[in-house]
Tab-separated table of C-alpha atoms (C1' of nucleotides) in Angstrom:
chain	number	residue	atom	x	y	z
A	283	MET	CA	0.000	0.000	0.000
A	284	GLU	CA	1.093	3.530	-0.684
A	285	ALA	CA	2.328	5.710	2.151
A	286	LYS	CA	-0.499	8.113	1.408
A	287	GLU	CA	-3.085	5.363	1.701
A	288	ILE	CA	-1.655	4.170	4.985
A	289	LEU	CA	-1.780	7.637	6.484
A	290	LYS	CA	-5.270	8.220	5.113
A	291	ASN	CA	-6.510	5.001	6.647
A	292	HIS	CA	-4.919	5.820	9.964
A	293	VAL	CA	-6.272	9.357	10.166
A	294	GLY	CA	-9.634	8.292	8.775
A	295	LYS	CA	-10.263	6.113	11.807
A	296	ILE	CA	-10.505	9.233	13.953
A	297	ILE	CA	-11.636	12.118	11.746
A	298	GLN	CA	-13.376	12.676	8.426
A	299	LEU	CA	-11.636	14.802	5.852
A	300	THR	CA	-12.785	15.392	2.288
A	301	ASP	CA	-10.393	14.149	-0.371
A	302	GLU	CA	-9.276	17.697	-1.062
A	303	GLN	CA	-8.691	18.329	2.624
A	304	PHE	CA	-6.706	15.163	2.969
A	305	ASP	CA	-4.648	15.973	-0.112
A	306	TYR	CA	-3.886	19.359	1.368
A	307	PHE	CA	-3.016	17.753	4.702
A	308	PHE	CA	-0.811	15.183	3.012
A	309	SER	CA	0.999	17.800	0.922
A	310	HIS	CA	2.797	18.915	4.089
A	311	PHE	CA	4.440	15.537	4.617
A	312	LYS	CA	7.761	14.538	3.125
A	313	ILE	CA	8.501	10.892	2.566
A	314	GLN	CA	11.917	9.684	3.652
A	315	SER	CA	13.691	6.341	3.535
A	316	PHE	CA	16.261	5.163	6.016
A	317	LYS	CA	18.532	2.148	6.263
A	318	LYS	CA	18.746	-0.175	9.243
A	319	GLY	CA	20.858	1.459	11.931
A	320	GLN	CA	20.572	4.942	10.491
A	321	ALA	CA	19.952	7.820	12.916
A	322	ILE	CA	17.000	10.165	12.407
A	323	ILE	CA	17.396	12.323	15.508
A	324	SER	CA	20.571	12.451	17.581
A	325	ASP	CA	21.226	13.908	21.016
A	326	GLY	CA	21.879	17.636	20.638
A	327	ASP	CA	20.120	18.046	17.290
A	328	THR	CA	17.587	20.726	16.625
A	329	VAL	CA	14.300	18.849	16.244
A	330	ASP	CA	11.990	20.095	13.486
A	331	CYS	CA	9.791	17.144	12.641
A	332	GLU	CA	7.744	14.299	13.887
A	333	TYR	CA	7.679	11.043	11.952
A	334	PHE	CA	4.820	8.767	10.943
A	335	VAL	CA	6.098	5.247	10.348
A	336	VAL	CA	4.973	3.749	7.028
A	337	SER	CA	7.112	0.630	7.126
A	338	GLY	CA	9.883	-0.768	9.276
A	339	CYS	CA	10.580	-0.241	12.939
A	340	LEU	CA	12.164	2.674	14.798
A	341	LYS	CA	13.235	3.143	18.369
A	342	SER	CA	13.374	6.332	20.414
A	343	PHE	CA	15.832	6.137	23.270
A	344	PHE	CA	17.849	7.960	25.879
A	345	ILE	CA	21.531	7.376	26.599
A	346	ASN	CA	22.703	8.194	30.123
A	347	ASP	CA	26.150	9.287	31.295
A	348	ASP	CA	27.273	5.669	31.669
A	349	LEU	CA	26.241	5.051	28.041
A	350	LYS	CA	23.370	2.897	29.190
A	351	MET	CA	20.425	2.974	26.806
A	352	TYR	CA	16.767	3.241	27.818
A	353	ILE	CA	14.167	2.819	25.112
A	354	LEU	CA	11.135	5.064	25.310
A	355	GLN	CA	9.255	3.617	22.396
A	356	PHE	CA	9.382	1.131	19.583
A	357	ALA	CA	7.638	2.687	16.600
A	358	MET	CA	5.936	0.292	14.202
A	359	PRO	CA	3.882	1.198	11.112
A	360	THR	CA	1.183	3.825	11.837
A	361	TRP	CA	2.981	4.945	14.998
A	362	TRP	CA	4.357	8.427	15.423
A	363	ALA	CA	7.774	9.151	16.837
A	364	SER	CA	10.035	12.081	17.638
A	365	ASP	CA	11.644	13.791	20.588
A	366	PHE	CA	8.333	15.415	21.463
A	367	ASN	CA	9.760	17.371	24.335
A	368	ALA	CA	12.365	19.026	22.122
A	369	LEU	CA	9.850	19.424	19.298
A	370	TYR	CA	7.168	21.195	21.346
A	371	ASN	CA	9.515	23.256	23.488
A	372	HIS	CA	12.067	24.135	20.809
A	373	THR	CA	14.953	22.760	22.780
A	374	LYS	CA	17.828	20.537	21.647
A	375	ALA	CA	17.165	16.815	21.414
A	376	THR	CA	17.895	14.706	24.487
A	377	ILE	CA	16.249	11.699	22.885
A	378	ASN	CA	17.624	9.758	19.926
A	379	LEU	CA	15.573	8.210	17.167
A	380	ASP	CA	16.950	5.570	14.808
A	381	CYS	CA	16.043	2.605	12.664
A	382	ILE	CA	15.924	-0.967	13.930
A	383	THR	CA	15.114	-2.096	10.374
A	384	ASP	CA	15.038	-0.337	7.010
A	385	ALA	CA	12.196	2.130	7.274
A	386	GLU	CA	9.996	4.530	5.365
A	387	VAL	CA	8.545	7.479	7.234
A	388	LEU	CA	6.392	10.497	6.565
A	389	CYS	CA	7.881	13.584	8.056
A	390	LEU	CA	5.824	16.537	9.316
A	391	SER	CA	7.406	19.714	10.624
A	392	ASN	CA	6.330	21.312	13.874
A	393	GLY	CA	5.349	24.489	12.070
A	394	ASP	CA	3.244	22.654	9.515
A	395	ARG	CA	1.482	20.633	12.201
A	396	GLU	CA	0.535	23.786	14.045
A	397	LYS	CA	-0.538	25.434	10.803
A	398	LEU	CA	-2.685	22.448	9.853
A	399	CYS	CA	-4.202	22.281	13.332
A	400	LYS	CA	-5.201	25.912	13.032
A	401	GLU	CA	-6.572	25.645	9.496
A	402	LEU	CA	-8.412	22.352	9.862
A	403	HIS	CA	-10.279	21.822	13.088
A	404	PRO	CA	-10.518	18.033	12.566
A	405	VAL	CA	-6.735	17.842	12.302
A	406	GLU	CA	-6.405	19.467	15.699
A	407	HIS	CA	-8.859	16.907	16.991
A	408	PHE	CA	-6.805	14.116	15.509
A	409	PHE	CA	-3.610	15.265	17.188
A	410	ARG	CA	-5.381	15.707	20.494
A	411	TRP	CA	-6.618	12.156	20.209
A	412	ARG	CA	-3.151	10.897	19.344
A	413	THR	CA	-1.503	12.562	22.301
A	414	ASN	CA	-4.220	11.351	24.639
A	415	ARG	CA	-3.462	7.787	23.660
A	416	GLY	CA	0.241	8.268	24.195
A	417	TYR	CA	-0.350	9.913	27.540
A	418	VAL	CA	-2.572	7.156	28.855
A	419	ALA	CA	-0.238	4.440	27.558
A	420	THR	CA	2.772	6.077	29.188
A	421	GLN	CA	0.957	6.359	32.509
A	422	LYS	CA	0.147	2.667	32.361
A	423	ARG	CA	3.746	1.834	31.608
A	424	LEU	CA	4.915	3.972	34.516
A	425	LEU	CA	2.612	2.107	36.888
A	426	SER	CA	3.673	-1.239	35.497
A	427	LEU	CA	7.319	-0.340	35.952
A	428	MET	CA	6.720	0.454	39.618
A	429	ASN	CA	4.356	-2.405	40.333
A	430	ASN	CA	5.455	-5.429	38.279
A	431	ASN	CA	8.613	-7.462	38.051
A	432	VAL	CA	10.612	-7.944	34.873
A	433	LYS	CA	9.041	-11.228	33.883
A	434	TYR	CA	5.537	-9.844	34.082
A	435	ARG	CA	6.501	-6.702	32.135
A	436	TYR	CA	8.209	-8.777	29.472
A	437	GLU	CA	5.189	-10.982	28.979
A	438	GLU	CA	2.842	-8.012	28.874
A	439	LEU	CA	5.006	-6.394	26.214
A	440	LEU	CA	4.984	-9.505	24.044
A	441	LYS	CA	1.266	-9.962	24.534
A	442	MET	CA	0.693	-6.392	23.389
A	443	TYR	CA	3.189	-6.382	20.517
A	444	PRO	CA	3.954	-9.986	19.491
A	445	GLU	CA	5.621	-8.796	16.295
A	446	LEU	CA	8.467	-7.284	18.322
A	447	TYR	CA	9.685	-10.733	19.313
A	448	ASN	CA	10.862	-11.460	15.790
A	449	ILE	CA	12.122	-8.034	14.824
A	450	VAL	CA	13.809	-6.657	17.911
A	451	PRO	CA	16.914	-8.191	19.557
A	452	LYS	CA	16.660	-9.028	23.230
A	453	ASN	CA	19.149	-6.428	24.366
A	454	LEU	CA	16.776	-3.770	23.011
A	455	ILE	CA	13.794	-5.395	24.674
A	456	ALA	CA	15.776	-5.279	27.908
A	457	ALA	CA	16.510	-1.590	27.348
A	458	TYR	CA	12.777	-1.001	26.948
A	459	LEU	CA	11.932	-2.902	30.118
A	460	GLY	CA	14.599	-1.036	32.068
A	461	VAL	CA	16.574	-4.143	32.936
A	462	SER	CA	19.949	-5.623	31.993
A	463	ARG	CA	20.106	-8.014	29.044
A	464	GLU	CA	21.565	-10.673	31.348
A	465	THR	CA	18.555	-10.570	33.634
A	466	LEU	CA	16.190	-10.812	30.694
A	467	SER	CA	18.147	-13.761	29.346
A	468	ARG	CA	17.893	-15.552	32.687
A	469	LEU	CA	14.113	-15.215	32.940
A	470	TYR	CA	13.491	-18.498	31.203
A	471	ALA	CA	16.698	-20.258	32.165
A	472	PRO	CA	16.108	-23.802	33.493
A	473	GLU	CA	16.275	-24.029	37.279
A	474	LYS	CA	19.846	-24.662	38.298
B	244	MET	CA	-9.477	34.739	43.769
B	245	GLU	CA	-12.634	33.250	42.377
B	246	ALA	CA	-12.588	29.798	40.822
B	247	LYS	CA	-13.757	31.357	37.569
B	248	GLU	CA	-10.875	33.833	37.557
B	249	ILE	CA	-8.348	31.117	38.261
B	250	LEU	CA	-9.589	28.994	35.379
B	251	LYS	CA	-9.758	32.028	33.081
B	252	ASN	CA	-6.177	32.940	33.893
B	253	HIS	CA	-5.014	29.393	33.334
B	254	VAL	CA	-6.777	28.936	30.009
B	255	GLY	CA	-5.893	32.470	28.923
B	256	LYS	CA	-2.206	31.620	28.961
B	257	ILE	CA	-2.758	29.278	26.034
B	258	ILE	CA	-5.773	30.495	24.059
B	259	GLN	CA	-7.801	33.664	23.602
B	260	LEU	CA	-11.520	33.488	24.184
B	261	THR	CA	-13.925	36.421	24.195
B	262	ASP	CA	-15.679	37.022	27.497
B	263	GLU	CA	-18.861	35.511	26.105
B	264	GLN	CA	-17.005	32.479	24.869
B	265	PHE	CA	-15.327	32.004	28.201
B	266	ASP	CA	-18.619	32.418	30.060
B	267	TYR	CA	-20.108	29.756	27.837
B	268	PHE	CA	-17.084	27.512	28.386
B	269	PHE	CA	-17.247	28.067	32.127
B	270	SER	CA	-20.972	27.348	32.291
B	271	HIS	CA	-20.190	23.672	31.727
B	272	PHE	CA	-18.131	23.376	34.905
B	273	LYS	CA	-19.570	22.523	38.297
B	274	ILE	CA	-17.761	23.660	41.403
B	275	GLN	CA	-17.365	21.087	44.156
B	276	SER	CA	-15.811	21.140	47.609
B	277	PHE	CA	-14.217	18.177	49.324
B	278	LYS	CA	-12.794	17.540	52.755
B	279	LYS	CA	-9.331	16.224	53.490
B	280	GLY	CA	-9.309	12.473	52.919
B	281	GLN	CA	-12.491	12.425	50.880
B	282	ALA	CA	-12.555	10.251	47.756
B	283	ILE	CA	-13.484	11.752	44.384
B	284	ILE	CA	-12.958	8.681	42.206
B	285	SER	CA	-12.698	5.135	43.575
B	286	ASP	CA	-11.570	1.929	41.911
B	287	GLY	CA	-14.507	0.462	40.000
B	288	ASP	CA	-16.452	3.721	39.641
B	289	THR	CA	-17.823	4.930	36.363
B	290	VAL	CA	-15.758	7.998	35.539
B	291	ASP	CA	-17.674	10.923	34.056
B	292	CYS	CA	-15.558	13.955	34.817
B	293	GLU	CA	-12.152	15.475	34.934
B	294	TYR	CA	-11.291	17.929	37.684
B	295	PHE	CA	-9.521	21.263	37.620
B	296	VAL	CA	-8.016	22.025	41.024
B	297	VAL	CA	-8.875	25.488	42.330
B	298	SER	CA	-7.456	25.082	45.823
B	299	GLY	CA	-6.005	22.299	47.921
B	300	CYS	CA	-4.118	19.224	46.841
B	301	LEU	CA	-5.316	15.938	45.357
B	302	LYS	CA	-3.585	12.681	44.607
B	303	SER	CA	-4.366	10.148	41.900
B	304	PHE	CA	-3.138	6.679	42.726
B	305	PHE	CA	-3.254	2.981	42.018
B	306	ILE	CA	-3.619	0.266	44.651
B	307	ASN	CA	-2.185	-3.133	43.732
B	308	ASP	CA	-3.257	-6.578	44.919
B	309	ASP	CA	-0.972	-6.348	47.960
B	310	LEU	CA	-2.649	-3.041	48.863
B	311	LYS	CA	0.487	-1.140	48.010
B	312	MET	CA	-0.184	2.374	46.761
B	313	TYR	CA	1.518	4.034	43.799
B	314	ILE	CA	0.852	7.704	43.243
B	315	LEU	CA	0.505	8.817	39.641
B	316	GLN	CA	0.129	12.485	40.293
B	317	PHE	CA	-0.154	15.118	42.958
B	318	ALA	CA	-2.615	17.730	41.731
B	319	MET	CA	-2.063	21.271	42.962
B	320	PRO	CA	-4.086	24.372	41.968
B	321	THR	CA	-4.426	24.808	38.166
B	322	TRP	CA	-3.650	21.118	37.605
B	323	TRP	CA	-6.131	18.734	36.063
B	324	ALA	CA	-6.790	15.266	37.411
B	325	SER	CA	-8.941	12.228	36.714
B	326	ASP	CA	-8.615	8.611	35.696
B	327	PHE	CA	-8.002	9.664	32.103
B	328	ASN	CA	-7.846	6.137	30.824
B	329	ALA	CA	-11.291	5.324	32.197
B	330	LEU	CA	-12.616	8.718	31.160
B	331	TYR	CA	-11.530	8.523	27.515
B	332	ASN	CA	-12.248	4.847	27.014
B	333	HIS	CA	-15.464	4.628	29.010
B	334	THR	CA	-14.171	1.877	31.246
B	335	LYS	CA	-14.418	1.491	35.017
B	336	ALA	CA	-11.890	3.349	37.126
B	337	THR	CA	-8.661	1.573	38.028
B	338	ILE	CA	-7.196	4.770	39.439
B	339	ASN	CA	-8.359	6.476	42.621
B	340	LEU	CA	-8.511	10.206	43.182
B	341	ASP	CA	-8.801	11.756	46.635
B	342	CYS	CA	-7.964	14.785	48.701
B	343	ILE	CA	-4.719	15.284	50.600
B	344	THR	CA	-6.089	18.543	51.948
B	345	ASP	CA	-9.500	20.221	51.835
B	346	ALA	CA	-10.001	21.095	48.191
B	347	GLU	CA	-12.154	22.982	45.736
B	348	VAL	CA	-12.373	21.713	42.188
B	349	LEU	CA	-14.129	22.542	38.936
B	350	CYS	CA	-15.656	19.487	37.400
B	351	LEU	CA	-16.085	19.013	33.631
B	352	SER	CA	-17.846	16.007	32.155
B	353	ASN	CA	-16.368	14.000	29.313
B	354	GLY	CA	-19.357	14.757	27.126
B	355	ASP	CA	-19.167	18.469	27.771
B	356	ARG	CA	-15.445	18.551	27.066
B	357	GLU	CA	-15.987	16.881	23.718
B	358	LYS	CA	-18.911	19.185	22.959
B	359	LEU	CA	-16.850	22.268	23.818
B	360	CYS	CA	-13.901	21.010	21.775
B	361	LYS	CA	-16.191	20.639	18.799
B	362	GLU	CA	-17.928	23.977	19.194
B	363	LEU	CA	-14.884	26.085	20.027
B	364	HIS	CA	-11.748	25.341	18.073
B	365	PRO	CA	-9.517	27.163	20.611
B	366	VAL	CA	-10.807	24.906	23.364
B	367	GLU	CA	-9.716	21.866	21.391
B	368	HIS	CA	-6.326	23.519	21.020
B	369	PHE	CA	-6.171	24.094	24.739
B	370	PHE	CA	-6.854	20.474	25.580
B	371	ARG	CA	-4.324	19.287	23.012
B	372	TRP	CA	-1.760	21.532	24.637
B	373	ARG	CA	-2.661	20.276	28.085
B	374	THR	CA	-2.301	16.611	27.167
B	375	ASN	CA	0.962	17.275	25.365
B	376	ARG	CA	2.416	18.665	28.548
B	377	GLY	CA	1.233	15.695	30.553
B	378	TYR	CA	2.588	13.282	27.976
B	379	VAL	CA	6.037	14.829	27.874
B	380	ALA	CA	6.192	15.098	31.669
B	381	THR	CA	5.213	11.445	32.080
B	382	GLN	CA	7.852	10.338	29.582
B	383	LYS	CA	10.471	12.247	31.542
B	384	ARG	CA	9.331	10.633	34.763
B	385	LEU	CA	9.482	7.184	33.172
B	386	LEU	CA	13.069	7.777	32.095
B	387	SER	CA	14.003	9.126	35.482
B	388	LEU	CA	12.491	6.090	37.182
B	389	MET	CA	14.626	3.780	35.039
B	390	ASN	CA	17.785	5.858	35.136
B	391	ASN	CA	18.042	7.519	38.549
B	392	ASN	CA	18.195	6.244	42.101
B	393	VAL	CA	15.717	7.184	44.811
B	394	LYS	CA	17.757	10.018	46.287
B	395	TYR	CA	18.122	11.759	42.951
B	396	ARG	CA	14.437	11.345	42.137
B	397	TYR	CA	13.451	12.675	45.549
B	398	GLU	CA	15.597	15.756	45.153
B	399	GLU	CA	14.326	16.383	41.628
B	400	LEU	CA	10.754	16.189	42.872
B	401	LEU	CA	11.368	18.689	45.663
B	402	LYS	CA	13.249	20.995	43.315
B	403	MET	CA	10.313	20.943	40.902
B	404	TYR	CA	7.546	21.168	43.519
B	405	PRO	CA	8.989	22.563	46.765
B	406	GLU	CA	5.499	23.199	48.129
B	407	LEU	CA	4.896	19.447	48.360
B	408	TYR	CA	7.444	19.157	51.149
B	409	ASN	CA	5.172	20.979	53.593
B	410	ILE	CA	1.824	19.617	52.453
B	411	VAL	CA	2.420	15.956	51.668
B	412	PRO	CA	3.513	13.341	54.237
B	413	LYS	CA	6.614	11.342	53.436
B	414	ASN	CA	4.837	8.039	52.973
B	415	LEU	CA	2.951	9.600	50.048
B	416	ILE	CA	6.125	11.048	48.589
B	417	ALA	CA	7.561	7.523	48.777
B	418	ALA	CA	4.484	6.158	46.982
B	419	TYR	CA	5.067	8.699	44.228
B	420	LEU	CA	8.740	7.807	43.893
B	421	GLY	CA	7.921	4.090	43.777
B	422	VAL	CA	9.881	3.254	46.897
B	423	SER	CA	9.095	2.127	50.445
B	424	ARG	CA	8.692	4.764	53.143
B	425	GLU	CA	11.513	3.132	55.092
B	426	THR	CA	13.967	3.611	52.261
B	427	LEU	CA	12.951	7.233	51.825
B	428	SER	CA	13.349	7.784	55.535
B	429	ARG	CA	16.866	6.313	55.454
B	430	LEU	CA	18.060	8.579	52.629
B	431	TYR	CA	19.271	11.245	54.997
B	432	ALA	CA	20.000	9.025	58.001
B	433	PRO	CA	23.434	9.693	59.534
B	434	GLU	CA	26.046	7.123	58.520
B	435	LYS	CA	25.979	4.265	60.985
C	70	DC	C1'	31.872	-20.998	2.086
C	71	DT	C1'	34.141	-18.436	5.629
C	72	DC	C1'	34.826	-15.225	8.986
C	73	DC	C1'	33.645	-11.615	12.091
C	74	DA	C1'	30.592	-9.051	14.819
C	75	DA	C1'	26.438	-9.021	17.041
C	76	DA	C1'	23.378	-11.616	19.850
C	77	DT	C1'	22.779	-14.625	23.526
C	78	DG	C1'	23.629	-17.782	27.628
C	79	DT	C1'	25.521	-18.387	32.209
C	80	DG	C1'	28.432	-18.382	36.510
C	81	DA	C1'	30.050	-15.600	40.542
C	82	DT	C1'	29.494	-11.915	43.264
C	83	DG	C1'	27.880	-7.165	44.705
C	84	DT	C1'	24.167	-3.901	46.155
C	85	DA	C1'	19.961	-0.983	46.315
C	86	DG	C1'	16.027	-1.277	48.074
C	87	DG	C1'	12.130	-4.315	50.135
C	88	DT	C1'	10.073	-6.368	54.227
C	89	DC	C1'	9.133	-7.098	58.989
C	90	DA	C1'	9.391	-5.626	63.553
C	91	DC	C1'	9.523	-2.383	66.985
C	92	DG	C1'	9.522	2.190	69.294
C	93	DC	C1'	8.820	7.150	69.695
C	94	DC	C1'	6.521	11.461	68.959
C	95	DC	C1'	2.863	14.434	68.090
C	96	DC	C1'	-1.593	16.011	67.625
C	97	DC	C1'	-6.320	16.037	67.895
C	98	DA	C1'	-10.891	14.065	69.413
C	99	DC	C1'	-13.286	13.027	73.314
D	221	DG	C1'	-5.981	15.386	80.551
D	222	DT	C1'	-5.652	11.014	78.026
D	223	DG	C1'	-5.930	7.599	74.599
D	224	DG	C1'	-5.223	6.219	69.964
D	225	DG	C1'	-3.838	6.540	65.352
D	226	DG	C1'	-0.893	8.553	61.812
D	227	DG	C1'	3.671	9.811	60.712
D	228	DC	C1'	8.329	8.775	61.130
D	229	DG	C1'	12.968	6.570	62.408
D	230	DT	C1'	15.759	2.466	62.598
D	231	DG	C1'	17.701	-2.350	63.132
D	232	DA	C1'	18.008	-7.080	61.009
D	233	DC	C1'	17.535	-9.677	57.348
D	234	DC	C1'	16.018	-10.897	52.441
D	235	DT	C1'	15.720	-10.657	47.361
D	236	DA	C1'	15.656	-9.059	42.715
D	237	DC	C1'	18.447	-7.371	39.762
D	238	DA	C1'	23.145	-5.297	38.330
D	239	DT	C1'	27.744	-6.040	37.037
D	240	DC	C1'	31.747	-8.360	35.292
D	241	DA	C1'	33.689	-12.083	32.944
D	242	DC	C1'	33.725	-15.423	29.633
D	243	DA	C1'	31.730	-18.974	26.446
D	244	DT	C1'	28.726	-20.150	22.581
D	245	DT	C1'	25.705	-19.386	18.703
D	246	DT	C1'	24.170	-17.100	14.626
D	247	DG	C1'	23.551	-14.518	10.596
D	248	DG	C1'	25.014	-11.533	7.169
D	249	DA	C1'	29.019	-9.383	4.276
D	250	DG	C1'	32.578	-10.420	1.379
DNA sequence: CTCCAAATGTGATGTAGGTCACGCCCCCAC
DNA sequence: GTGGGGGCGTGACCTACATCACATTTGGAG
């Protein structure tokens, strides 16, 4: 399916736009292709865009002073990713975004999003809906991190996103769960 | 200051409404007063409203099977609180909301919020802005929970919200940090 | 096919924070 | 005043997970 179709489908689940409106909306996106391992946003960058994933898989992550990586989000097709803090507040990136697999994305600048939200009321509604979902999901993850052990969190993650199991190496899963790769590896080790 | 003034000030920082528009907006809110310790939302309730804090301090929290409490949010004046997951998705509450101190709130129903968002484009913009802030703040907290130890998180919290130190007992601070009250208490114990 | 790097498994040991138990203080309701 | 419950400190011990070290497997580039 075409990138445009995928976006149209996705947006169409939440709001109705006429074909002309959607064409206008879509005209603000730029399609970009990236190779596995390629960086889209790096720590310290100026962040101008958010990215709608058409194909492939991205990760957004934070690297701490000890070079330990924590993954904020895996972004699969129809997910949106960026360093939203830097994007909204016009600060330098503290979050990295790169490609776990080859990927195609649709790129929308902060300015164009705000322009579109102003011009087309339904678009503003769409982005409110999108952020609501992210907000609620992040709150749930925060609670799960405090309340559940690694094994439970791992199984929840795989239940929610089974496709990750095949695409994403375990060390990255561990970095998402906030645990060392060794501990994750030992979860299903036979009793000694 | 009047509840209406406080809300007007808060909303006015983000969007411009005419006086008539704001009066109309405000007419959908109900003011409510609660006593210290009183519950606003309890686990299992149907959740109809979100709450804008005019005075006092609320907490939203989750209780797990072992009756351990995890605090999602302290809500001070001009903050919004609810079980947003239940509210948006029309499910039963899994999050509780109650009063740490006597409190006055402005209550807005889910239906009225959606109606206002539809009728007044700026209102939709306001709520998008509000959720964006919550989303970004929750992501930061998630990273901090994975990356920083208790002492650091405690000091960050007090730096960000110094007023909590005087209002909120330490066992609740611990429940926010995701740590036992004993550990929090030992943070500044003299070396043995 | 071959080789190297990335991914993964696993043992030994260290440590932050949890849990349980107990005691004190303070404040407010009666 | 006094009794009781909430808030808080602290000792003893426990546990989940981190860290370091090294071995083994695997898959993709040449």
